[in-house]
Coordinates of C-alpha atoms in Angstrom, one line a residue:
X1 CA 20.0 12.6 -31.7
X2 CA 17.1 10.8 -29.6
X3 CA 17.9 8.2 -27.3
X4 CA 14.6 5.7 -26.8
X5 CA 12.8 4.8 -23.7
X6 CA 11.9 1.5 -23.3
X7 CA 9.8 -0.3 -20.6
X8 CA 12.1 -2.2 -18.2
X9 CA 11.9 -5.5 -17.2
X10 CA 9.0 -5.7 -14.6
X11 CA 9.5 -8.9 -13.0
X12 CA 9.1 -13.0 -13.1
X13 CA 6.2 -14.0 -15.6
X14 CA 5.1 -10.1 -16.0
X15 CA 5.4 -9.1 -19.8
X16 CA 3.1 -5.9 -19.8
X17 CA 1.4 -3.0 -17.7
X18 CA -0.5 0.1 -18.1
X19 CA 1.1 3.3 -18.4
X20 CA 0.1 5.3 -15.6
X21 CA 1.4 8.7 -15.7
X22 CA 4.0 10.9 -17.9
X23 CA 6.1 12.5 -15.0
X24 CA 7.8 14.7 -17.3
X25 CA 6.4 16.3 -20.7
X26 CA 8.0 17.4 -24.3
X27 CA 10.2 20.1 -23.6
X28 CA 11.5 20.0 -20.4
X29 CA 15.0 19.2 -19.1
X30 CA 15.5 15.3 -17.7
X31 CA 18.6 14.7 -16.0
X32 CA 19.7 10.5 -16.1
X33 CA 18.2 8.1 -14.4
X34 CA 15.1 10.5 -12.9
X35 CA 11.9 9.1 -13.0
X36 CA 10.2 10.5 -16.2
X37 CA 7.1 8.3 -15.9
X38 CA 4.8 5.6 -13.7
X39 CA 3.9 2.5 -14.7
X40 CA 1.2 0.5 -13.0
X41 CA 1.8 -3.5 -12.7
X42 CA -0.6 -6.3 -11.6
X43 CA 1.4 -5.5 -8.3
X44 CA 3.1 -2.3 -7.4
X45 CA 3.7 1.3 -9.5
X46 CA 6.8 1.2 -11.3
X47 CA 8.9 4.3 -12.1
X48 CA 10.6 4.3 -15.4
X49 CA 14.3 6.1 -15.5
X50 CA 15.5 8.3 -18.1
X51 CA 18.5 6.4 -19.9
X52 CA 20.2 10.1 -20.6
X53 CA 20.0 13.3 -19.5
X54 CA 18.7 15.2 -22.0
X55 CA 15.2 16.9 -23.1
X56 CA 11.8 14.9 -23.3
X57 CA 10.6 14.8 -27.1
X58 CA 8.2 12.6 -28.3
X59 CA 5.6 10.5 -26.3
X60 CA 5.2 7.6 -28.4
X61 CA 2.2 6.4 -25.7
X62 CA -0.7 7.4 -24.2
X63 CA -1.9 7.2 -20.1
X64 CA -4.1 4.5 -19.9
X65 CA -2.3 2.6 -22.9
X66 CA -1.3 -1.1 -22.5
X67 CA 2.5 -1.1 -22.9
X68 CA 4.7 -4.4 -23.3
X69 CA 8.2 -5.1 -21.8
X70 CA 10.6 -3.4 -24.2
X71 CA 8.5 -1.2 -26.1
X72 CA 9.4 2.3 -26.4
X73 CA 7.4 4.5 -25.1
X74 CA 9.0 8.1 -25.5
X75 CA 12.3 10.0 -26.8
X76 CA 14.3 12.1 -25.0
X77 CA 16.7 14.1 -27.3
X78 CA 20.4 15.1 -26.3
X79 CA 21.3 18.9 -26.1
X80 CA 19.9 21.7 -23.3
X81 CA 17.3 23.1 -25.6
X82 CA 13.9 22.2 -26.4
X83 CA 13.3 20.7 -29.7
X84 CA 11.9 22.7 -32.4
X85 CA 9.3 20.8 -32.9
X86 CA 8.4 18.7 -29.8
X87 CA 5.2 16.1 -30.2
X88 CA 2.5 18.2 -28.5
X89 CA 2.0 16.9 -24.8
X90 CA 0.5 13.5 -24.5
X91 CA -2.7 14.5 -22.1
X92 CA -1.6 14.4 -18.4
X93 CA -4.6 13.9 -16.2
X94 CA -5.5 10.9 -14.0
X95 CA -9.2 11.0 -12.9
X96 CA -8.5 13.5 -9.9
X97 CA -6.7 16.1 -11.9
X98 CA -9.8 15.9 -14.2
X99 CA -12.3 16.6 -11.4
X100 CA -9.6 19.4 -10.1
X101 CA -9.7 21.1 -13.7
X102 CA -13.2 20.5 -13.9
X103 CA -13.4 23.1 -10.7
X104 CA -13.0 26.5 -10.8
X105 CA -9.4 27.7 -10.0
X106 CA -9.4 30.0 -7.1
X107 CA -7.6 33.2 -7.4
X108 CA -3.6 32.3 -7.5
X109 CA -0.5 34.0 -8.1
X110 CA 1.0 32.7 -11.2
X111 CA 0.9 28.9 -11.0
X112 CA 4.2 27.3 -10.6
X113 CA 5.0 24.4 -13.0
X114 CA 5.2 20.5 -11.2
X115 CA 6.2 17.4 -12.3
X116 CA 6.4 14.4 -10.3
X117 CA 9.5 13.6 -8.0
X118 CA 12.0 15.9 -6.5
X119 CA 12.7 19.8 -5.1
X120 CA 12.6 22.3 -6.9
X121 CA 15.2 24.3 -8.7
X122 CA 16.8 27.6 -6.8
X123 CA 17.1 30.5 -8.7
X124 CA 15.2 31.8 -12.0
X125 CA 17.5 29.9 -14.3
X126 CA 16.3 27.0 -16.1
X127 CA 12.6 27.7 -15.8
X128 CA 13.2 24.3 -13.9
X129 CA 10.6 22.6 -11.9
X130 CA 9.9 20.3 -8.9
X131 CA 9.0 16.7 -9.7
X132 CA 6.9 14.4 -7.3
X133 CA 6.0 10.7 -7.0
X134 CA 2.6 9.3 -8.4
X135 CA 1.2 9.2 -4.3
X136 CA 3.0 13.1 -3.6
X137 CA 1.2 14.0 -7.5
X138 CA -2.1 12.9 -6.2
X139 CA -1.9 15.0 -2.8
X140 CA -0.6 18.1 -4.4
X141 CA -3.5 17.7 -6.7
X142 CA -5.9 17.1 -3.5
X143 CA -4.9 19.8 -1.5
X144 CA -3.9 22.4 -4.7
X145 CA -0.3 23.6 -3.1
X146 CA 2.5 24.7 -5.2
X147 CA 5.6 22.3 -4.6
X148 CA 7.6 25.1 -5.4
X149 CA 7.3 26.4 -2.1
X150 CA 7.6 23.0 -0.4
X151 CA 10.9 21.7 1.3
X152 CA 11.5 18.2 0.7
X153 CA 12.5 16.4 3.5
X154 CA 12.8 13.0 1.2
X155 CA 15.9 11.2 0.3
X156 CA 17.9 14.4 -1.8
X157 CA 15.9 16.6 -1.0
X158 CA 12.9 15.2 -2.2
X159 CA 9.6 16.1 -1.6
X160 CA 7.1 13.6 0.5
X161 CA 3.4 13.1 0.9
X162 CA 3.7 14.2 4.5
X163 CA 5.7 17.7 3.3
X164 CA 2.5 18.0 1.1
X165 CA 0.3 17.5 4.0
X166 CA 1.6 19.3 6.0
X167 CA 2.0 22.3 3.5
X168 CA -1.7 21.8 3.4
X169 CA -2.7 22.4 7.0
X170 CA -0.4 25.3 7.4
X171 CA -2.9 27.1 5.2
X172 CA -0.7 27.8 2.6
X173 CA -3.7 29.8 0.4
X174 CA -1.5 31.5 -1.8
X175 CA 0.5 28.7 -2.9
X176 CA -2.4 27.1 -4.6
X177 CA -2.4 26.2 -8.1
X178 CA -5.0 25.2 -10.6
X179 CA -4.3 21.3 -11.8
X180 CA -2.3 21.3 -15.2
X181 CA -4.3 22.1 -18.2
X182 CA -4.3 19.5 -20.8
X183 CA -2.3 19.5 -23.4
X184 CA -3.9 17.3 -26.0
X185 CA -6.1 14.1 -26.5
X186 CA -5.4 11.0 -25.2
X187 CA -7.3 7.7 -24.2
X188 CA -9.5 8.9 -21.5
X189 CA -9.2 7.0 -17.9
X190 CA -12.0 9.3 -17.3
X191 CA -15.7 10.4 -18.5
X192 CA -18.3 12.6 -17.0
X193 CA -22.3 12.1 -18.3
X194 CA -25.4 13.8 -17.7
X195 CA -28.5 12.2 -16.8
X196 CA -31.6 14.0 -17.8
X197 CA -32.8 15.0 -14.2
X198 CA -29.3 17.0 -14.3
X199 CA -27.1 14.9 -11.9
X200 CA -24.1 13.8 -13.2
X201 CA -22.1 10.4 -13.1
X202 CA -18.5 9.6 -13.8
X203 CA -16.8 6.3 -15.1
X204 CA -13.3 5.8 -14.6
X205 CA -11.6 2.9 -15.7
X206 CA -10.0 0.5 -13.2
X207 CA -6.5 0.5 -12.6
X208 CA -4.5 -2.8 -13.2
X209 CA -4.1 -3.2 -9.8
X210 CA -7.7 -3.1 -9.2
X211 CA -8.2 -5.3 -11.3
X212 CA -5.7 -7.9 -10.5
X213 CA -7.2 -7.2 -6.7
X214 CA -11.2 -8.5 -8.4
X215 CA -9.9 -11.6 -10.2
X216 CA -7.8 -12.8 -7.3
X217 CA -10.2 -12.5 -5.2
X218 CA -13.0 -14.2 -6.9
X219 CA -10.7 -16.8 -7.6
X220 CA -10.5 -17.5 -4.5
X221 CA -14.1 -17.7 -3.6
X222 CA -14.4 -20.1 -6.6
X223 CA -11.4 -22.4 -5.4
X224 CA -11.3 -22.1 -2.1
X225 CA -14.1 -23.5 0.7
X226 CA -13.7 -20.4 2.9
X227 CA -15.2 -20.6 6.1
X228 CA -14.5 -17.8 8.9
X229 CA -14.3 -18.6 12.6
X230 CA -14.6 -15.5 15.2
X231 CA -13.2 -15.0 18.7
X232 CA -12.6 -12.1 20.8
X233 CA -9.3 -11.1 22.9
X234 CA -8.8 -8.7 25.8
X235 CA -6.5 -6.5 25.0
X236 CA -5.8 -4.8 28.7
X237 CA -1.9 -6.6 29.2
X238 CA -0.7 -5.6 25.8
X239 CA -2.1 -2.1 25.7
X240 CA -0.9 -1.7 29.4
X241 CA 2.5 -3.0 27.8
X242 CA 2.7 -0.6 25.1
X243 CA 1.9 2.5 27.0
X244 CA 4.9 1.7 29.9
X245 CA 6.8 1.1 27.2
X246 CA 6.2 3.1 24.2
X247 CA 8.9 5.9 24.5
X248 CA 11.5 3.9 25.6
X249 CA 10.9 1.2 22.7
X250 CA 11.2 4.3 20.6
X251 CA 14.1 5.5 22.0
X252 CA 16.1 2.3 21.5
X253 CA 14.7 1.5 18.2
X254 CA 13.6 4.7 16.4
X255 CA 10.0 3.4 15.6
X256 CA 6.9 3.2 17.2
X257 CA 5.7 0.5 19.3
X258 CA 2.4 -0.6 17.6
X259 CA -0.2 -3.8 17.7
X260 CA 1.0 -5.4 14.6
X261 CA 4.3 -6.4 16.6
X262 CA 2.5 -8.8 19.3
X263 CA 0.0 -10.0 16.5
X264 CA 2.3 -11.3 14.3
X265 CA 4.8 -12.8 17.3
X266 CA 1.9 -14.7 18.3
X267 CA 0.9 -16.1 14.9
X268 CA 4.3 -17.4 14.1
X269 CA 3.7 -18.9 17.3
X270 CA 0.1 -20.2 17.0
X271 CA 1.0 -21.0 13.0
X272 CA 4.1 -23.5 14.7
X273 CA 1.5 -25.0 17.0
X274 CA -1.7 -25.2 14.1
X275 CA 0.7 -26.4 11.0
X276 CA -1.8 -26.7 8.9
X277 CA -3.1 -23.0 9.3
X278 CA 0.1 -22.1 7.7
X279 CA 0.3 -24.7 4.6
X280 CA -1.2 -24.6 1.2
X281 CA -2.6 -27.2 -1.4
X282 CA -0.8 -27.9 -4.7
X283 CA -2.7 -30.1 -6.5
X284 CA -3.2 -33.2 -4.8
X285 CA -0.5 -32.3 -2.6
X286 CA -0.4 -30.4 0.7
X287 CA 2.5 -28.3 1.3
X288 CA 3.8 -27.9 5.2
X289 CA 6.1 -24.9 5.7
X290 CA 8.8 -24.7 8.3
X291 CA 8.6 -20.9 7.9
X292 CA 6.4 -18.2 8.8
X293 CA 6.1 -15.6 5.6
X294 CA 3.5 -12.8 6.9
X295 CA 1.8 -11.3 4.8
X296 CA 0.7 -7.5 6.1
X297 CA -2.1 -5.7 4.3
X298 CA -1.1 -1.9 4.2
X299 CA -2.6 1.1 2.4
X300 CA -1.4 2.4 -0.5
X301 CA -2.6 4.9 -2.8
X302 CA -4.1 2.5 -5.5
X303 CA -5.6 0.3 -2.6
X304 CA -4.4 -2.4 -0.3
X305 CA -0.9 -3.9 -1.1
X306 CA 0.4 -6.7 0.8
X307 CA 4.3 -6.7 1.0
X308 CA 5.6 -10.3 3.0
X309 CA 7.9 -10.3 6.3
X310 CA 9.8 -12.9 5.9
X311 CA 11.1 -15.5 8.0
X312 CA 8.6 -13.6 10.9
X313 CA 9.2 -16.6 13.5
X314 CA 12.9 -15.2 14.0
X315 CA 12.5 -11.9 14.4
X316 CA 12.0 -9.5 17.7
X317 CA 8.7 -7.6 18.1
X318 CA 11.0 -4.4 17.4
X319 CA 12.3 -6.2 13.8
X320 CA 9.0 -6.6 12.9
X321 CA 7.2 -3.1 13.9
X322 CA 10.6 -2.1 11.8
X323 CA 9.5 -4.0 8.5
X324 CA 5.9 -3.4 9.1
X325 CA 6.7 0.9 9.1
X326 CA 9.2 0.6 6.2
X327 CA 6.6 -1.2 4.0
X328 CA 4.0 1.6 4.7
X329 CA 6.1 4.4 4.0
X330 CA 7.2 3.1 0.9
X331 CA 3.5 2.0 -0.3
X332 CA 2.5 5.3 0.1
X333 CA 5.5 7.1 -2.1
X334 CA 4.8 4.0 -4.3
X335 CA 8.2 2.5 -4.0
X336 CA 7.7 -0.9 -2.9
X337 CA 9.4 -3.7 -5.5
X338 CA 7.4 -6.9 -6.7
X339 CA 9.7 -9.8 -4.9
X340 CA 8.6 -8.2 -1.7
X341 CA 4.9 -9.1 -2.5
X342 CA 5.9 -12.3 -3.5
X343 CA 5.3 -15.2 -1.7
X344 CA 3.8 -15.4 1.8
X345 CA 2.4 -18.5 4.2
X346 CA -0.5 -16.7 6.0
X347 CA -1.9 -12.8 6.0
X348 CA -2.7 -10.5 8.7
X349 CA -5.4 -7.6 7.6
X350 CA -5.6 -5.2 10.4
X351 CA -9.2 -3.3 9.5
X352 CA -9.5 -1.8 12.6
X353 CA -6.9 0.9 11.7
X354 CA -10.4 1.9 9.5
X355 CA -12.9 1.3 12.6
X356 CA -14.3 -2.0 11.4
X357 CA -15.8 -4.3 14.4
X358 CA -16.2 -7.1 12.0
X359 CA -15.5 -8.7 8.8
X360 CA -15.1 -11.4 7.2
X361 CA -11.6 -11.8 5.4
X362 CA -11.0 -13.6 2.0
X363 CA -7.6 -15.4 1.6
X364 CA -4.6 -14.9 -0.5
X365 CA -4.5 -17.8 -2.9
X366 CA -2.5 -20.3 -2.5
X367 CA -2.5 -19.6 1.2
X368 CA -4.7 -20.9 3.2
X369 CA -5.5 -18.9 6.2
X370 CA -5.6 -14.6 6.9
X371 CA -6.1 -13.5 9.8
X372 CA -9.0 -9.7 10.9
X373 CA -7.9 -7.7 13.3
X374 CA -10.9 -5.2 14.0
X375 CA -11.1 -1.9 16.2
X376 CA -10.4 -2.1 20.1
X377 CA -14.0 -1.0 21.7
X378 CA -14.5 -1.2 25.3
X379 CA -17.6 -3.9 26.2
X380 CA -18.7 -5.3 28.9
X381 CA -17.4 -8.2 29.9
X382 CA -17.3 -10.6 33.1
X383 CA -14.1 -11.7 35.0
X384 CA -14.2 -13.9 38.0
X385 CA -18.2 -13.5 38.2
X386 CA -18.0 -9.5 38.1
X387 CA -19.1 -7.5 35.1
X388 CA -16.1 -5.2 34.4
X389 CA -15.4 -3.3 31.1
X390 CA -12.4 -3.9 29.1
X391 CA -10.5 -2.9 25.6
X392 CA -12.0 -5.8 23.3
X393 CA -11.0 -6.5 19.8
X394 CA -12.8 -9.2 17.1
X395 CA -10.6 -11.8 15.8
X396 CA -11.6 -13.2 12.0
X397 CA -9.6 -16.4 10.9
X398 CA -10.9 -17.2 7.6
X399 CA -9.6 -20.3 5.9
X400 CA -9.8 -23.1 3.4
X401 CA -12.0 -25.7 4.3
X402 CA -10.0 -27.9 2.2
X403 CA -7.1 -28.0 4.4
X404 CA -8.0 -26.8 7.9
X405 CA -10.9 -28.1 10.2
X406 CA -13.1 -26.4 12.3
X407 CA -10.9 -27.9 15.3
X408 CA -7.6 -26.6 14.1
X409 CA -9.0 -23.0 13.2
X410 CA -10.4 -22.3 16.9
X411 CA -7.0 -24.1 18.3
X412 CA -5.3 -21.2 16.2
X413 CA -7.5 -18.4 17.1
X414 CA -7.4 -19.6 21.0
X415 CA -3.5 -19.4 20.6
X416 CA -3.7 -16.4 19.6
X417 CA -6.2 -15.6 22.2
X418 CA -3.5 -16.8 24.6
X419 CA -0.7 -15.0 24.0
X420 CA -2.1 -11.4 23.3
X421 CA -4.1 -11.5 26.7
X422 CA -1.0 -12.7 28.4
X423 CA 1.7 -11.0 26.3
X424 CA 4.7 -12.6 28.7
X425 CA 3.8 -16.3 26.8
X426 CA 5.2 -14.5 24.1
X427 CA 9.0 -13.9 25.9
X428 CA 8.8 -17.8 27.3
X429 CA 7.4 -19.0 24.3
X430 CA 4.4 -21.1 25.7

């Protein structure tokens, strides 16, 4: 008897997404509840569950395919066998396993089998094998190590995109792998064409996300009269801050004391002072919150996600650096949910992590304000009529026209400015 798997339900007003990745194919052993494929939402990656243990049968849908809440999408039949006559293998390549197959393998013992999330199986029985999250997929693909012979170090034993990394660097040469073969047609995410001088170029298709990311953000240069306003800010007292007090922050509260924490103290701060900078239009309405909702821009596989801290103006510097790390670990393994990119009053982007000096940020509709960080870069400067050089970093505040004035904006950047040069406004609360 086969037991159908249907697409969950992915959240308020979200009724479809695009199948990104069979995590386990026809034949092989599910157990409940273990991720047996990725969906990708407007949003975040989605895992979908098995409903019963069992073994995978048909896949009723291709990668790539547009898939609607409820629909089923594959079978997964009761027993311990294989079924006789198992639906070949939907194709399982996203556009980096294609440019991995399209390489030649290099010389390998024979290739252990991988899935997508877990450890693997001890012992020769039940030809079973390890499966890995769509992020820890994608860096075993990369770096072409078996994740047989990886020890998770993830929740159960799983296995992490930092195990893989590391794997990686070890040199680990003889637990490389060619990537998985296909296994049949499918709608290609992928497609490689010759031009007639012999160089070659490759179309992928854009992944929802992306695509959400492009209308949003043109959207917001249509709606929006975004106009960015640029200060700098010595960054001497908090950097002499951090470094005193690094490894006993640490010690206390078992993460690392970063920028981010002082940043977004001092905008809760300069966002109480400069209303406005944290308010949004609705309509012919303007809508004042009493509440700071930071949105942080962090790097996930797919691209930039932007997970909210809420309620930022109560919390320590150490509560914060706390969210901040928990939402980049779980961007990278893919596992952050959809209300925790809901919502938001004002956005920090910290490019500098990337070595920009300067940019010019576009805004999160409906807020009305995000805030650029940019790289620290010593520079001349002069203090007290002596040309000295200190750690300087960019600020970019762009904002809505619409709602903020040219006045208010450089009262919130000089805030800012404020409190990060003198880091012990932010204990007093000037």
């Amino acid at each position: 008897m086969a037991t159908d798997v249907l697409v969950p339900t992915l959240g308020e007003s979200i009724t479809e997404a695009t199948l990104g990745q069979w995590l386990k194919q026809p034949g092989e052993a599910v157990k409940a509840d273990e991720p047996i494929a990725s969906l990708e939402t407007d949003k975040v990656s989605v895992e979908v569950p098995a409903p019963v243990a069992g073994v995978m049968g048909e896949l009723v849908v291709a990668e790539g395919a547009t898939v609607e809440v409820g629909a089923v999408i594959a079978r997964i039949a009761a027993g311990a066998e294989a079924p006789t006559a198992a639906t070949p293998a939907v194709e399982n390549r996203t556009a980096v396993g294609q440019a991995e197959a399209a390489a030649p393998p290099e010389p390998a013992a024979a290739p252990a089998a991988y899935g997508n999330h877990g450890e693997a199986e001890e012992g020769g029985e039940g030809g079973g094998s390890p499966t890995l999250s769509p992020s820890v997929r994608r860096a075993v693909l990369e770096s072409r190590v078996d994740p047989s012979r990886i020890k998770g170090t993830g929740k159960d034993g799983r296995i992490t995109k930092d195990d893989v990394l590391l794997a990686a660097k070890a040199g680990q040469a003889e637990a490389r792998v060619a990537a998985p073969a296909a296994s049949a047609p499918q709608a290609s995410t992928s497609s490689t064409s010759a031009v007639s001088d012999g160089r070659k170029e490759e179309r992928v298709r854009m992944s929802r996300l992306r695509q959400t990311v492009a209308r949003r953000l043109k959207e917001a240069q249509n709606t929006a009269a975004m106009l960015t306003t640029f200060n700098d800010v010595d960054m001497t007292a908090v950097m002499e801050a951090r470094s005193k007090y690094k490894d006993l922050f640490e010690k206390k509260h078992g993460v690392r004391l970063g920028f981010m924490g002082f940043f977004v103290k001092a905008a809760c701060m300069a966002l109480r002072d400069v209303p406005s900078v944290n308010g949004s239009i609705e309509g012919e309405e303007i809508v004042y919150h009493d509440y700071a909702d930071i949105s942080v821009a962090v790097s996930a596989p797919n691209g930039l996600v932007v997970p909210v801290i809420r309620d930022a103006q109560t919390m320590s510097v150490a509560e914060i650096e706390k969210t901040i790390g928990d939402f980049g670990k779980r961007a990278k393994d893919g596992t952050l949910k959809m209300d925790e990119m809901k919502g938001g009053t004002f956005t920090i982007s910290n490019g500098g992590v990337f070595g920009s000096l300067m940019s010019t940020p576009i805004i999160n509709p409906p807020q009305s304000g995000v805030l650029g960080l940019h790289r620290i870069e010593e520079r001349p400067v002069v203090r007290d009529g002596q040309v000295v050089v200190r750690p300087m970093m960019y600020l970019a505040l762009s904002y809505d026209h619409r709602l903020i004035d040219g006045r208010e904006a450089v009262t919130f950047l000089v805030s800012l400015k404020n409190a990060i040069e003198d880091p012990t406004r932010l204990l007093i609360d000037l």
